[in-house]
Short mmCIF file of C-alpha atoms and ligand atoms in Angstrom, two decimals:
data_model
loop_
_atom_site.label_atom_id
_atom_site.label_comp_id
_atom_site.label_asym_id
_atom_site.label_seq_id
_atom_site.Cartn_x
_atom_site.Cartn_y
_atom_site.Cartn_z
CA MET S 1 -4.01 7.61 20.62
CA ASN S 2 -6.57 10.29 21.47
CA SER S 3 -4.33 12.11 23.92
CA HIS S 4 -1.73 12.20 21.16
CA ARG S 5 -4.31 13.77 18.90
CA ARG S 6 -4.81 16.61 21.37
CA ASP S 7 -1.12 17.04 22.12
CA HIS S 8 -0.02 17.02 18.50
CA LEU S 9 -2.73 18.90 16.78
CA GLY S 10 -3.97 21.21 19.53
CA THR S 11 -0.64 22.85 20.33
CA ASP S 12 0.34 26.14 18.77
CA ARG S 13 3.79 25.59 17.38
CA SER S 14 6.10 28.53 16.98
CA GLU S 15 8.54 26.39 14.95
CA PRO S 16 7.51 24.47 11.85
CA LEU S 17 7.66 20.68 12.10
CA PRO S 18 10.76 19.31 10.36
CA VAL S 19 8.76 16.48 8.71
CA LEU S 20 5.08 15.74 8.24
CA ILE S 21 4.09 12.37 6.79
CA ILE S 22 0.62 12.03 5.27
CA GLY S 23 -0.50 8.39 5.33
CA ASN S 24 0.10 5.77 8.05
CA GLY S 25 0.44 2.57 6.02
CA PRO S 26 3.60 0.44 5.78
CA SER S 27 5.45 3.31 4.03
CA GLY S 28 4.65 5.90 6.70
CA ILE S 29 5.37 3.46 9.54
CA CYS S 30 8.75 2.41 8.09
CA LEU S 31 9.75 6.04 7.60
CA SER S 32 8.68 6.94 11.14
CA TYR S 33 10.87 4.08 12.43
CA LEU S 34 13.90 5.40 10.56
CA LEU S 35 13.25 9.01 11.60
CA SER S 36 12.93 7.95 15.25
CA GLY S 37 16.65 7.24 15.43
CA TYR S 38 16.58 3.52 14.58
CA THR S 39 19.74 3.26 12.51
CA PRO S 40 20.73 0.33 10.28
CA TYR S 41 24.32 -0.96 10.23
CA VAL S 42 25.69 -3.98 8.44
CA ARG S 43 26.52 -6.70 10.99
CA PRO S 44 30.33 -7.02 11.14
CA ASP S 45 30.11 -10.82 10.87
CA ALA S 46 27.56 -10.86 8.02
CA VAL S 47 28.43 -11.98 4.51
CA HIS S 48 25.95 -11.01 1.83
CA PRO S 49 25.46 -13.71 -0.86
CA HIS S 50 25.65 -11.07 -3.64
CA PRO S 51 29.46 -10.82 -4.14
CA LEU S 52 29.52 -7.30 -5.59
CA LEU S 53 27.22 -5.92 -2.90
CA GLN S 54 29.26 -7.70 -0.21
CA ARG S 55 32.45 -6.10 -1.56
CA LYS S 56 30.88 -2.63 -1.48
CA LEU S 57 29.47 -3.13 2.01
CA ALA S 58 32.92 -4.16 3.25
CA GLU S 59 34.38 -0.85 2.01
CA ALA S 60 32.63 1.15 4.72
CA PRO S 61 32.57 -0.95 7.89
CA GLY S 62 30.79 0.68 10.80
CA VAL S 63 29.15 3.37 8.67
CA SER S 64 25.37 3.46 8.94
CA LEU S 65 23.46 2.60 5.79
CA LEU S 66 21.72 5.98 6.14
CA ASP S 67 25.08 7.72 5.76
CA GLN S 68 26.28 5.68 2.78
CA ASP S 69 25.96 6.39 -0.92
CA LEU S 70 22.74 4.56 -1.83
CA ASP S 71 23.33 5.14 -5.53
CA TYR S 72 26.71 3.37 -5.36
CA LEU S 73 25.50 0.50 -3.18
CA SER S 74 22.43 -0.25 -5.30
CA GLU S 75 24.14 -0.07 -8.68
CA GLY S 76 23.80 -3.34 -10.58
CA LEU S 77 21.11 -4.90 -8.37
CA GLU S 78 18.25 -6.57 -10.20
CA GLY S 79 14.90 -7.90 -9.06
CA ARG S 80 11.15 -7.61 -9.21
CA CYS S 81 11.05 -3.84 -8.85
CA GLN S 82 12.33 -0.85 -10.78
CA SER S 83 13.64 1.16 -7.83
CA PRO S 84 17.36 0.62 -7.07
CA VAL S 85 17.05 1.66 -3.42
CA ALA S 86 14.03 -0.62 -2.92
CA LEU S 87 16.06 -3.52 -4.31
CA LEU S 88 19.01 -2.61 -2.07
CA PHE S 89 17.04 -2.41 1.18
CA ASP S 90 15.11 -5.58 0.32
CA ALA S 91 18.38 -7.40 -0.47
CA LEU S 92 19.81 -6.34 2.91
CA LEU S 93 16.66 -7.30 4.84
CA ARG S 94 15.95 -10.58 2.95
CA PRO S 95 19.29 -11.49 1.32
CA ASP S 96 18.36 -14.67 -0.57
CA THR S 97 14.57 -14.68 -0.50
CA ASP S 98 14.13 -14.67 -4.29
CA PHE S 99 16.18 -17.86 -4.43
CA GLY S 100 13.88 -19.56 -1.93
CA GLY S 101 16.30 -19.00 0.95
CA ASN S 102 15.58 -17.83 4.46
CA MET S 103 18.85 -16.12 5.35
CA GLU S 104 18.75 -13.66 8.23
CA SER S 105 19.05 -9.95 7.46
CA VAL S 106 22.63 -8.65 7.25
CA LEU S 107 21.50 -5.50 9.09
CA THR S 108 21.56 -4.77 12.79
CA TRP S 109 19.62 -1.85 14.28
CA LYS S 110 20.90 0.65 16.85
CA HIS S 111 18.56 3.11 18.52
CA GLN S 112 20.43 6.43 18.37
CA LYS S 113 18.01 8.95 19.79
CA GLU S 114 20.34 11.85 18.97
CA ARG S 115 19.73 11.14 15.28
CA ALA S 116 15.94 11.30 15.56
CA ILE S 117 14.13 13.92 13.50
CA PRO S 118 10.87 15.20 14.99
CA HIS S 119 7.99 14.22 12.75
CA MET S 120 4.29 13.48 12.71
CA VAL S 121 2.36 10.80 10.81
CA LEU S 122 -1.24 11.62 9.95
CA GLY S 123 -3.63 8.90 8.80
CA ARG S 124 -7.29 8.41 8.12
CA ASN S 125 -7.36 4.95 9.77
CA LEU S 126 -5.34 3.15 12.41
CA PRO S 127 -1.63 2.63 11.69
CA GLY S 128 -1.45 0.04 8.91
CA GLY S 129 -3.09 2.07 6.14
CA ALA S 130 -4.80 0.09 3.40
CA TRP S 131 -4.51 -3.10 5.46
CA HIS S 132 -7.34 -1.94 7.72
CA SER S 133 -9.65 -1.71 4.70
CA ILE S 134 -8.77 -5.09 3.16
CA GLU S 135 -11.09 -7.96 4.12
CA GLY S 136 -9.45 -9.52 7.20
CA SER S 137 -9.76 -13.17 6.20
CA MET S 138 -8.20 -12.60 2.78
CA VAL S 139 -4.84 -14.33 2.44
CA THR S 140 -2.01 -12.09 1.24
CA LEU S 141 -0.66 -12.54 -2.25
CA SER S 142 2.86 -12.14 -0.94
CA GLN S 143 4.59 -14.54 1.39
CA GLY S 144 4.10 -13.55 5.01
CA GLN S 145 7.79 -12.75 5.50
CA TRP S 146 7.61 -10.16 2.69
CA MET S 147 4.95 -8.20 4.55
CA GLY S 148 7.23 -7.44 7.49
CA LEU S 149 8.87 -4.14 8.47
CA PRO S 150 12.48 -3.79 9.68
CA ASP S 151 13.60 -5.67 12.78
CA LEU S 152 10.32 -7.47 13.58
CA GLN S 153 9.80 -10.62 11.56
CA VAL S 154 6.19 -11.42 10.69
CA LYS S 155 6.89 -15.13 11.21
CA GLU S 156 8.17 -14.48 14.72
CA TRP S 157 5.27 -12.12 15.52
CA ILE S 158 2.73 -14.68 14.28
CA ARG S 159 4.39 -17.43 16.31
CA ARG S 160 4.19 -15.30 19.45
CA LYS S 161 0.49 -14.66 18.78
CA ARG S 162 0.12 -18.46 18.55
CA ARG S 163 -1.16 -18.14 15.05
CA GLY S 164 0.13 -19.67 11.83
CA LEU S 165 0.90 -18.79 8.24
CA ARG S 166 -1.22 -20.44 5.54
CA ASN S 167 0.95 -21.90 2.83
CA SER S 168 3.60 -19.38 4.05
CA ARG S 169 1.09 -16.53 3.55
CA ALA S 170 -0.66 -14.45 6.20
CA THR S 171 -4.22 -13.12 6.45
CA ALA S 172 -4.83 -9.41 5.85
CA GLY S 173 -6.30 -9.21 9.37
CA ASP S 174 -3.08 -10.50 10.94
CA ILE S 175 -1.00 -8.12 8.83
CA ALA S 176 -3.12 -5.10 9.87
CA HIS S 177 -2.72 -6.21 13.49
CA TYR S 178 1.06 -6.66 13.00
CA TYR S 179 1.44 -3.07 11.69
CA ARG S 180 -0.46 -1.65 14.67
CA ASP S 181 1.64 -3.73 17.02
CA TYR S 182 4.81 -2.65 15.25
CA VAL S 183 4.04 1.00 16.03
CA THR S 184 3.49 0.12 19.70
CA LYS S 185 6.47 -2.22 20.04
CA LYS S 186 8.89 0.23 18.46
CA ASP S 187 7.45 3.04 20.63
CA LEU S 188 6.45 5.15 17.63
CA GLY S 189 2.89 5.86 18.85
CA ARG S 190 3.63 9.40 19.96
CA ASN S 191 4.34 10.36 16.33
CA PHE S 192 1.04 8.99 15.01
CA VAL S 193 -2.33 10.71 14.83
CA SER S 194 -5.11 8.41 13.68
CA GLY S 195 -8.43 9.64 12.34
CA ALA S 196 -6.69 12.70 10.84
CA VAL S 197 -7.57 13.53 7.25
CA VAL S 198 -5.52 16.06 5.30
CA THR S 199 -7.68 18.19 3.03
CA ALA S 200 -5.15 20.80 1.83
CA VAL S 201 -1.39 21.20 1.44
CA GLU S 202 -0.09 24.53 0.26
CA TRP S 203 3.40 25.92 0.00
CA GLY S 204 4.79 29.36 -0.48
CA THR S 205 8.09 31.09 -1.07
CA PRO S 206 11.25 29.63 0.45
CA GLU S 207 11.93 30.47 4.07
CA SER S 208 15.12 32.50 4.29
CA GLY S 209 18.33 31.20 5.83
CA GLY S 210 17.82 28.98 8.84
CA SER S 211 20.61 27.99 11.18
CA GLY S 212 23.45 25.62 10.37
CA GLY S 213 23.84 26.84 6.81
CA ARG S 214 20.76 24.95 5.55
CA GLU S 215 19.54 25.66 2.06
CA PRO S 216 16.44 27.87 2.00
CA SER S 217 13.42 25.61 1.81
CA PRO S 218 9.73 26.21 1.28
CA LEU S 219 7.25 26.07 4.12
CA PHE S 220 4.26 23.76 3.79
CA GLN S 221 0.89 24.56 5.33
CA VAL S 222 -1.02 21.34 5.97
CA SER S 223 -4.66 21.46 7.04
CA GLY S 224 -7.49 19.05 7.56
CA PHE S 225 -9.70 17.65 10.30
CA VAL S 226 -9.41 15.06 13.00
CA THR S 227 -12.38 13.03 14.13
CA THR S 228 -12.69 13.29 17.89
CA GLU S 229 -14.04 10.71 20.35
CA ASP S 230 -17.57 12.11 20.10
CA GLN S 231 -17.33 11.72 16.29
CA SER S 232 -17.20 15.47 15.69
CA ARG S 233 -14.65 16.93 13.31
CA ARG S 234 -12.03 19.31 14.62
CA PRO S 235 -10.01 21.29 12.08
CA PHE S 236 -6.22 21.52 12.32
CA SER S 237 -3.51 23.44 10.52
CA LEU S 238 0.20 22.65 10.74
CA CYS S 239 3.35 24.10 9.28
CA ALA S 240 6.17 21.82 8.09
CA ARG S 241 9.52 22.16 6.35
CA ASN S 242 9.16 18.81 4.57
CA VAL S 243 6.06 16.85 3.60
CA VAL S 244 6.06 13.16 2.66
CA LEU S 245 3.14 11.84 0.62
CA ALA S 246 2.55 8.24 1.76
CA THR S 247 -1.16 8.10 0.97
CA GLY S 248 -1.17 4.94 -1.17
CA THR S 249 -3.61 4.39 -3.96
CA SER S 250 -6.58 2.64 -2.40
CA ASP S 251 -8.81 5.56 -1.47
CA SER S 252 -10.41 6.38 -4.78
CA PRO S 253 -11.97 3.31 -6.45
CA ALA S 254 -12.10 3.33 -10.24
CA ARG S 255 -15.59 3.82 -11.74
CA LEU S 256 -17.12 2.25 -14.82
CA GLY S 257 -18.47 5.55 -16.10
CA VAL S 258 -21.89 4.13 -17.04
CA PRO S 259 -25.38 5.49 -16.32
CA GLY S 260 -26.91 4.31 -13.04
CA GLU S 261 -23.58 3.88 -11.28
CA ALA S 262 -24.72 6.12 -8.42
CA LEU S 263 -27.70 3.88 -7.62
CA PRO S 264 -27.61 2.69 -3.99
CA PHE S 265 -27.10 -1.00 -4.81
CA VAL S 266 -23.79 -0.31 -6.66
CA HIS S 267 -20.72 -0.56 -4.40
CA TYR S 268 -16.93 -0.44 -4.66
CA GLU S 269 -15.73 -2.34 -1.60
CA LEU S 270 -15.97 -5.95 -0.56
CA ALA S 271 -17.05 -4.64 2.85
CA ALA S 272 -20.40 -3.68 1.27
CA LEU S 273 -21.07 -7.32 0.38
CA GLU S 274 -20.08 -8.45 3.86
CA ALA S 275 -22.46 -5.89 5.39
CA ALA S 276 -25.29 -6.95 3.05
CA VAL S 277 -24.73 -10.63 3.99
CA ARG S 278 -24.72 -9.76 7.70
CA ALA S 279 -27.92 -7.73 7.31
CA GLY S 280 -29.59 -10.54 5.34
CA ALA S 281 -30.04 -8.24 2.35
CA VAL S 282 -28.36 -10.85 0.13
CA THR S 283 -28.85 -14.54 0.89
CA PRO S 284 -28.45 -17.86 -0.94
CA ALA S 285 -32.08 -17.43 -2.03
CA SER S 286 -31.79 -13.81 -3.19
CA GLY S 287 -30.90 -12.58 -6.65
CA PRO S 288 -27.23 -12.86 -7.66
CA VAL S 289 -24.45 -10.49 -6.69
CA LEU S 290 -22.84 -8.96 -9.76
CA ILE S 291 -19.04 -8.77 -9.42
CA VAL S 292 -17.29 -6.61 -12.01
CA GLY S 293 -13.56 -7.03 -12.66
CA ALA S 294 -10.92 -9.67 -13.33
CA GLY S 295 -8.26 -8.79 -10.75
CA LEU S 296 -7.51 -10.30 -7.38
CA SER S 297 -9.96 -8.08 -5.48
CA ALA S 298 -12.77 -9.32 -7.73
CA ALA S 299 -11.54 -12.89 -7.19
CA ASP S 300 -11.58 -12.34 -3.42
CA ALA S 301 -15.19 -11.15 -3.71
CA VAL S 302 -16.13 -14.25 -5.75
CA LEU S 303 -14.53 -16.48 -3.12
CA TYR S 304 -16.30 -14.67 -0.31
CA ALA S 305 -19.72 -14.86 -2.03
CA ARG S 306 -19.21 -18.55 -2.83
CA HIS S 307 -18.21 -19.18 0.77
CA CYS S 308 -21.58 -17.69 1.83
CA ASN S 309 -23.44 -19.62 -0.92
CA ILE S 310 -24.53 -16.35 -2.53
CA PRO S 311 -25.18 -16.69 -6.28
CA VAL S 312 -22.68 -14.75 -8.40
CA ILE S 313 -22.58 -13.24 -11.87
CA HIS S 314 -18.98 -12.32 -12.67
CA THR S 315 -18.31 -10.00 -15.59
CA PHE S 316 -15.09 -8.70 -17.14
CA ARG S 317 -14.00 -7.21 -20.42
CA ARG S 318 -11.02 -9.38 -21.33
CA PRO S 319 -11.01 -12.99 -22.62
CA VAL S 320 -10.28 -15.58 -19.92
CA ASP S 321 -6.96 -16.56 -21.48
CA ASP S 322 -5.68 -13.03 -22.01
CA PRO S 323 -2.00 -13.19 -20.90
CA GLY S 324 -2.46 -9.79 -19.19
CA LEU S 325 -4.94 -11.28 -16.70
CA VAL S 326 -3.28 -11.66 -13.30
CA PHE S 327 -4.47 -15.27 -13.05
CA ASN S 328 -2.34 -16.17 -16.04
CA GLN S 329 0.74 -14.86 -14.24
CA LEU S 330 0.33 -16.55 -10.84
CA PRO S 331 1.90 -19.97 -10.15
CA LYS S 332 -1.00 -22.42 -9.70
CA MET S 333 0.68 -24.33 -6.90
CA LEU S 334 1.12 -21.26 -4.73
CA TYR S 335 -2.32 -19.75 -5.30
CA PRO S 336 -4.84 -22.62 -5.49
CA GLU S 337 -7.80 -20.41 -4.53
CA TYR S 338 -7.17 -17.91 -7.35
CA HIS S 339 -6.60 -20.80 -9.74
CA LYS S 340 -10.02 -22.13 -8.72
CA VAL S 341 -11.66 -18.78 -9.55
CA HIS S 342 -9.87 -18.68 -12.89
CA GLN S 343 -11.09 -22.18 -13.64
CA MET S 344 -14.68 -21.16 -12.87
CA MET S 345 -14.29 -18.06 -15.05
CA ARG S 346 -13.33 -20.35 -17.91
CA GLU S 347 -15.59 -23.35 -17.32
CA GLN S 348 -18.75 -21.74 -16.00
CA SER S 349 -19.08 -19.06 -18.60
CA ILE S 350 -22.15 -17.96 -20.51
CA LEU S 351 -20.15 -18.88 -23.63
CA SER S 352 -20.00 -22.55 -22.59
CA PRO S 353 -22.85 -23.14 -20.12
CA SER S 354 -22.18 -25.79 -17.51
CA PRO S 355 -24.34 -27.55 -14.93
CA TYR S 356 -22.71 -25.70 -12.00
CA GLU S 357 -25.10 -23.63 -10.02
CA GLY S 358 -24.52 -20.34 -8.33
CA TYR S 359 -21.78 -18.90 -10.56
CA LEU S 360 -21.88 -17.56 -14.09
CA SER S 361 -19.06 -15.69 -15.79
CA LEU S 362 -19.56 -13.17 -18.59
CA PRO S 363 -16.14 -12.83 -20.27
CA GLU S 364 -15.70 -10.10 -22.89
CA HIS S 365 -18.86 -8.33 -21.74
CA ARG S 366 -19.15 -4.58 -21.29
CA LEU S 367 -21.56 -3.04 -18.82
CA LEU S 368 -23.81 -0.48 -20.48
CA LEU S 369 -26.01 0.71 -17.61
CA PHE S 370 -27.76 -0.06 -14.35
CA LYS S 371 -31.50 0.51 -13.94
CA ALA S 372 -33.26 1.56 -10.74
CA ASP S 373 -35.17 -1.76 -10.66
CA ARG S 374 -31.79 -3.53 -10.16
CA GLN S 375 -31.28 -4.59 -13.76
CA ALA S 376 -27.82 -4.58 -15.30
CA VAL S 377 -27.55 -4.23 -19.08
CA PHE S 378 -24.50 -5.72 -20.85
CA GLN S 379 -23.15 -5.90 -24.37
CA ASP S 380 -21.23 -8.99 -25.47
CA ARG S 381 -18.32 -9.13 -27.94
CA ASP S 382 -20.76 -9.50 -30.87
CA GLY S 383 -22.69 -6.37 -29.87
CA LEU S 384 -25.62 -8.34 -28.48
CA GLN S 385 -27.34 -6.80 -25.44
CA LYS S 386 -28.26 -8.89 -22.37
CA VAL S 387 -30.11 -7.98 -19.19
CA PHE S 388 -29.72 -9.60 -15.75
CA GLY S 389 -31.53 -8.84 -12.50
CA VAL S 390 -29.09 -8.46 -9.59
CA ALA S 391 -29.37 -8.01 -5.83
CA LEU S 392 -26.16 -6.00 -5.40
CA VAL S 393 -23.29 -4.85 -7.60
CA LEU S 394 -19.60 -4.80 -6.60
CA VAL S 395 -17.34 -2.92 -9.00
CA LEU S 396 -13.72 -3.98 -8.28
CA ILE S 397 -11.68 -2.67 -11.18
CA GLY S 398 -8.79 -0.99 -9.35
CA SER S 399 -8.28 2.35 -7.67
CA HIS S 400 -6.56 5.68 -8.24
CA PRO S 401 -4.45 7.82 -5.96
CA ASP S 402 -6.47 10.66 -4.42
CA LEU S 403 -4.27 13.75 -4.18
CA SER S 404 -7.17 16.20 -4.26
CA PHE S 405 -5.59 17.91 -1.23
CA LEU S 406 -2.68 19.17 -3.37
CA PRO S 407 -2.75 22.18 -5.71
CA GLY S 408 -4.06 20.91 -9.08
CA ALA S 409 -4.67 17.49 -7.42
CA GLY S 410 -0.93 16.81 -7.80
CA ALA S 411 -1.16 16.45 -11.59
CA ASP S 412 2.00 18.54 -12.10
CA LEU S 413 4.00 16.11 -9.99
CA ALA S 414 3.43 13.06 -12.24
CA MET S 415 6.09 11.71 -14.63
CA ASP S 416 3.83 12.83 -17.47
CA PRO S 417 1.79 15.77 -16.18
CA ASP S 418 -0.57 15.49 -19.17
CA GLN S 419 -1.71 11.97 -18.19
CA PRO S 420 -3.67 10.92 -15.08
CA LEU S 421 -1.55 9.98 -12.08
CA SER S 422 -1.31 6.18 -11.80
CA ALA S 423 0.81 3.96 -9.56
CA LYS S 424 1.58 1.58 -12.41
CA ARG S 425 1.72 3.81 -15.48
CA ASN S 426 2.36 7.37 -14.35
CA PRO S 427 3.64 7.71 -10.76
CA ILE S 428 4.96 10.84 -9.08
CA ASP S 429 8.32 11.80 -10.54
CA VAL S 430 10.88 11.47 -7.75
CA ASP S 431 14.65 11.39 -7.56
CA PRO S 432 15.42 7.64 -7.31
CA PHE S 433 17.90 8.09 -4.45
CA THR S 434 16.04 10.61 -2.26
CA TYR S 435 12.39 10.14 -3.34
CA GLN S 436 12.09 13.93 -3.35
CA SER S 437 9.79 15.30 -6.02
CA THR S 438 11.72 16.50 -9.04
CA ARG S 439 9.27 19.42 -9.24
CA GLN S 440 8.99 20.60 -5.64
CA GLU S 441 11.76 20.82 -3.07
CA GLY S 442 10.80 19.51 0.36
CA LEU S 443 7.98 17.38 -1.04
CA TYR S 444 8.59 13.61 -1.05
CA ALA S 445 6.50 10.65 -2.22
CA VAL S 446 6.82 6.99 -1.21
CA GLY S 447 5.01 3.68 -1.81
CA PRO S 448 2.69 3.08 -4.75
CA LEU S 449 2.52 6.84 -5.36
CA ALA S 450 6.18 6.65 -6.37
CA GLY S 451 5.69 3.41 -8.32
CA ASP S 452 6.65 0.90 -5.57
CA ASN S 453 3.73 -1.46 -5.29
CA PHE S 454 4.56 -4.15 -2.76
CA VAL S 455 5.16 -3.77 0.95
CA ARG S 456 8.55 -5.41 0.59
CA PHE S 457 9.60 -2.66 -1.82
CA VAL S 458 7.94 0.43 -0.30
CA GLN S 459 10.56 0.32 2.46
CA GLY S 460 13.39 1.38 0.14
CA GLY S 461 11.58 4.66 -0.48
CA ALA S 462 11.43 5.24 3.28
CA LEU S 463 15.18 4.56 3.53
CA ALA S 464 15.92 7.05 0.73
CA VAL S 465 13.74 9.75 2.30
CA ALA S 466 15.23 9.24 5.77
CA SER S 467 18.75 9.41 4.36
CA SER S 468 17.93 12.61 2.46
CA LEU S 469 16.25 14.25 5.47
CA LEU S 470 19.13 13.33 7.77
CA ARG S 471 21.50 15.01 5.37
CA LYS S 472 19.27 18.07 5.22
CA GLU S 473 19.02 18.31 8.97
CA ALA S 474 22.79 17.85 9.18
CA ARG S 475 22.28 15.37 12.01
CA LYS S 476 25.14 13.06 11.11
CA PRO S 477 27.31 12.17 14.15
CA PRO S 478 30.59 14.13 14.30
C1 FAD O 1 -6.68 -5.92 -1.88
C2 FAD O 1 -5.20 -5.64 -1.81
C3 FAD O 1 -4.31 -6.68 -1.62
C4 FAD O 1 -2.94 -6.43 -1.55
N1 FAD O 1 -2.08 -7.48 -1.36
C5 FAD O 1 -0.76 -7.25 -1.22
C6 FAD O 1 0.15 -8.30 -0.93
O1 FAD O 1 -0.22 -9.46 -0.80
N2 FAD O 1 1.47 -7.99 -0.80
C7 FAD O 1 1.94 -6.72 -0.89
O2 FAD O 1 3.14 -6.51 -0.71
N3 FAD O 1 1.10 -5.70 -1.18
C8 FAD O 1 -0.22 -5.93 -1.35
N4 FAD O 1 -1.08 -4.90 -1.62
C9 FAD O 1 -0.49 -3.56 -1.84
C10 FAD O 1 -0.19 -2.90 -0.49
O3 FAD O 1 -1.40 -2.73 0.19
C11 FAD O 1 0.46 -1.59 -0.70
O4 FAD O 1 1.64 -1.76 -1.43
C12 FAD O 1 0.87 -0.95 0.64
O5 FAD O 1 -0.16 -0.98 1.58
C13 FAD O 1 1.30 0.46 0.36
O6 FAD O 1 1.63 1.08 1.57
P1 FAD O 1 1.52 2.64 1.76
O7 FAD O 1 1.88 2.88 3.18
O8 FAD O 1 2.32 3.34 0.74
O9 FAD O 1 0.00 3.00 1.47
P2 FAD O 1 -1.37 2.46 2.16
O10 FAD O 1 -1.18 1.15 2.83
O11 FAD O 1 -2.39 2.56 1.10
O12 FAD O 1 -1.66 3.52 3.30
C14 FAD O 1 -1.93 4.86 3.03
C15 FAD O 1 -2.91 5.38 4.07
O13 FAD O 1 -3.01 6.79 3.91
C16 FAD O 1 -4.35 7.17 4.11
N5 FAD O 1 -4.65 8.44 3.47
C17 FAD O 1 -4.86 8.68 2.16
N6 FAD O 1 -5.14 9.98 1.94
C18 FAD O 1 -5.11 10.56 3.17
C19 FAD O 1 -5.34 11.90 3.60
N7 FAD O 1 -5.64 12.88 2.75
N8 FAD O 1 -5.23 12.15 4.93
C20 FAD O 1 -4.92 11.16 5.81
N9 FAD O 1 -4.70 9.89 5.44
C21 FAD O 1 -4.80 9.59 4.13
C22 FAD O 1 -5.13 6.05 3.44
O14 FAD O 1 -6.47 6.04 3.92
C23 FAD O 1 -4.33 4.83 3.87
O15 FAD O 1 -4.84 4.33 5.09
C24 FAD O 1 -2.45 -5.12 -1.68
C25 FAD O 1 -3.35 -4.06 -1.86
C26 FAD O 1 -4.71 -4.31 -1.91
C27 FAD O 1 -5.65 -3.13 -2.09
#
C-alpha cells in the first residue's frame, strides 16, 4: 500500500483525475469496483421473483445495468430504505432476502477494462472504513450476507477462511477483514491510498470545453496529508473533475455538552474501555464504568464490560419502554444479547433496585457535569440530583458527519441548509438517480451522508454514481 501512496500522491499530474473518492468504507470500495470496469448484466437465464421488475429487465436483454434507466427500473420497488436505486441494486443482488429466501443474485459481472474510469480512493484507515474502528468481536446487527459487496459472498468468504457465522451474523472483525480482502481479490489496491486524510476541498469556475463535447465542469482541488511509514505527515494536493464524498458518519462522536466533558477520564469510543482494561486501569475491583446512551453501541459497551466483570453504571435519558428505543424495535429471537441488556436496563434500575451486582441503570437521568475527582452529577426525572464516583466514562450517544474539509463544513449541501447535517434527519441533498449534489455539479455523496444507512443499501448509491460518471465520460461501448 505504501508504494501506492508514493506513486499516487507524489506524482505531478498534468491532467486532473477524472474521479476522486474520499472515504474507503463499503461505499468507496463498491464504487471503486464499478469504476474499475466490473460491469453488471442480468443473467440471461435468471428470473427475478418480482414480476414487474422481471418484465422490465427482460425489455433490455444484454444491456448493462449501468447503461439502463435506473429511474424506470426502480419505479414501484418498496423496502426498508428510501432510496429507489438502493432498493433496485439490493433486489438484484439479494432477490428474495426480505422474504427469508436465499436466491442467488440475478446479476453476472463482466470485467470490461475499456470501461474503467481512472480514480483514486483516499481513506484515513485501511480499506473497510468504519469497520476498522468497530470493536472486532461485536456481532453485526445485520445478517452476514447483507454485509457483502458485489460478486463475493460473505458466507462463501467466511467458509473459505474456515470460520462461521453466529446466528447468521458475522463479527465486525471478520467484516473488516472481508472488505480488505475484497480490495485485494478484485485487484482494486492500486486505486486505494490508506492513511490519507483530506483536510480541504475547494472548487472554482468551470473548466472550459474539454474534448468529446463534455459539458464544462468545475475543477476540484483536494488537499490533505498522508502518514508515511516513519509516522511523519506528508502533504498532498490533487486536482479532480469529480469528487465523491464517501466519508460516513462515524468520525465525529456526539458530545453531551456538559461541564467537565474534556476531563481525561471521559471517552467516546469503546476502544478506550478496552485499552483501560488491558492496562489494568479498570478492573472488577475498581470503581464502575459509566456508560452513557441507550443505543446499540452503548449496549455493546455494557456487554463488553460485563464480559470483563467490570462494574457498570448505565445512564440514558429516555424511559426503558420508550417505543423509540432501538431495543423495542429488534426481534428478541434474533438479538438475544441486546434483549439481555434491555432486560437489565429495566430490571436492574435505580428505580426498582434488585439484588444483581455489578450493573445499575439510571433511566430518565440527565448528566449535569463531571468533576475532576471522577464524580458524575446527574438529575433524575423529578429534578433530584445524584452523585456517583466513576473510574471511566464512555459517552456513546451517536456521531455526526465531519465535513469540516468542505467550504462552510458542507452545511449548504444539506437538504435543509439551516439545520445541522445528519444522516438520519438532514442528509446531503442528492439527485436520487445519480447521487450528484443538487447544489454542486461534479460533487457526489454516497452512504450515510446521502441517507443510506446500511451496507446493503449504500451500494445503490455507488451504482448511481458509476452510471452517472460513465455517462459523463461518454465511455459507453459503441
Ligand atoms: C457500531 C456500528 C455498528 C454498525 N452495524 C451495522 C450493521 O450491522 N449492518 C450494517 O449494514 N451497517 C452497520 N453499521 C453502519 C455501517 O457501518 C455504515 O452503513 C457503513 O460503514 C457506511 O459505509 P461508508 O463507506 O459510507 O462509510 P464508512 O464505513 O464510515 O467509511 C468512511 C471512511 O472514510 C473515512 N474518512 C472520513 N473523513 C475522511 C477524510 N477527511 N479523509 C480521509 N478519510 C476520511 C472514515 O475515517 C471512514 O474510515 C454500523 C455502524 C456502527 C458505527
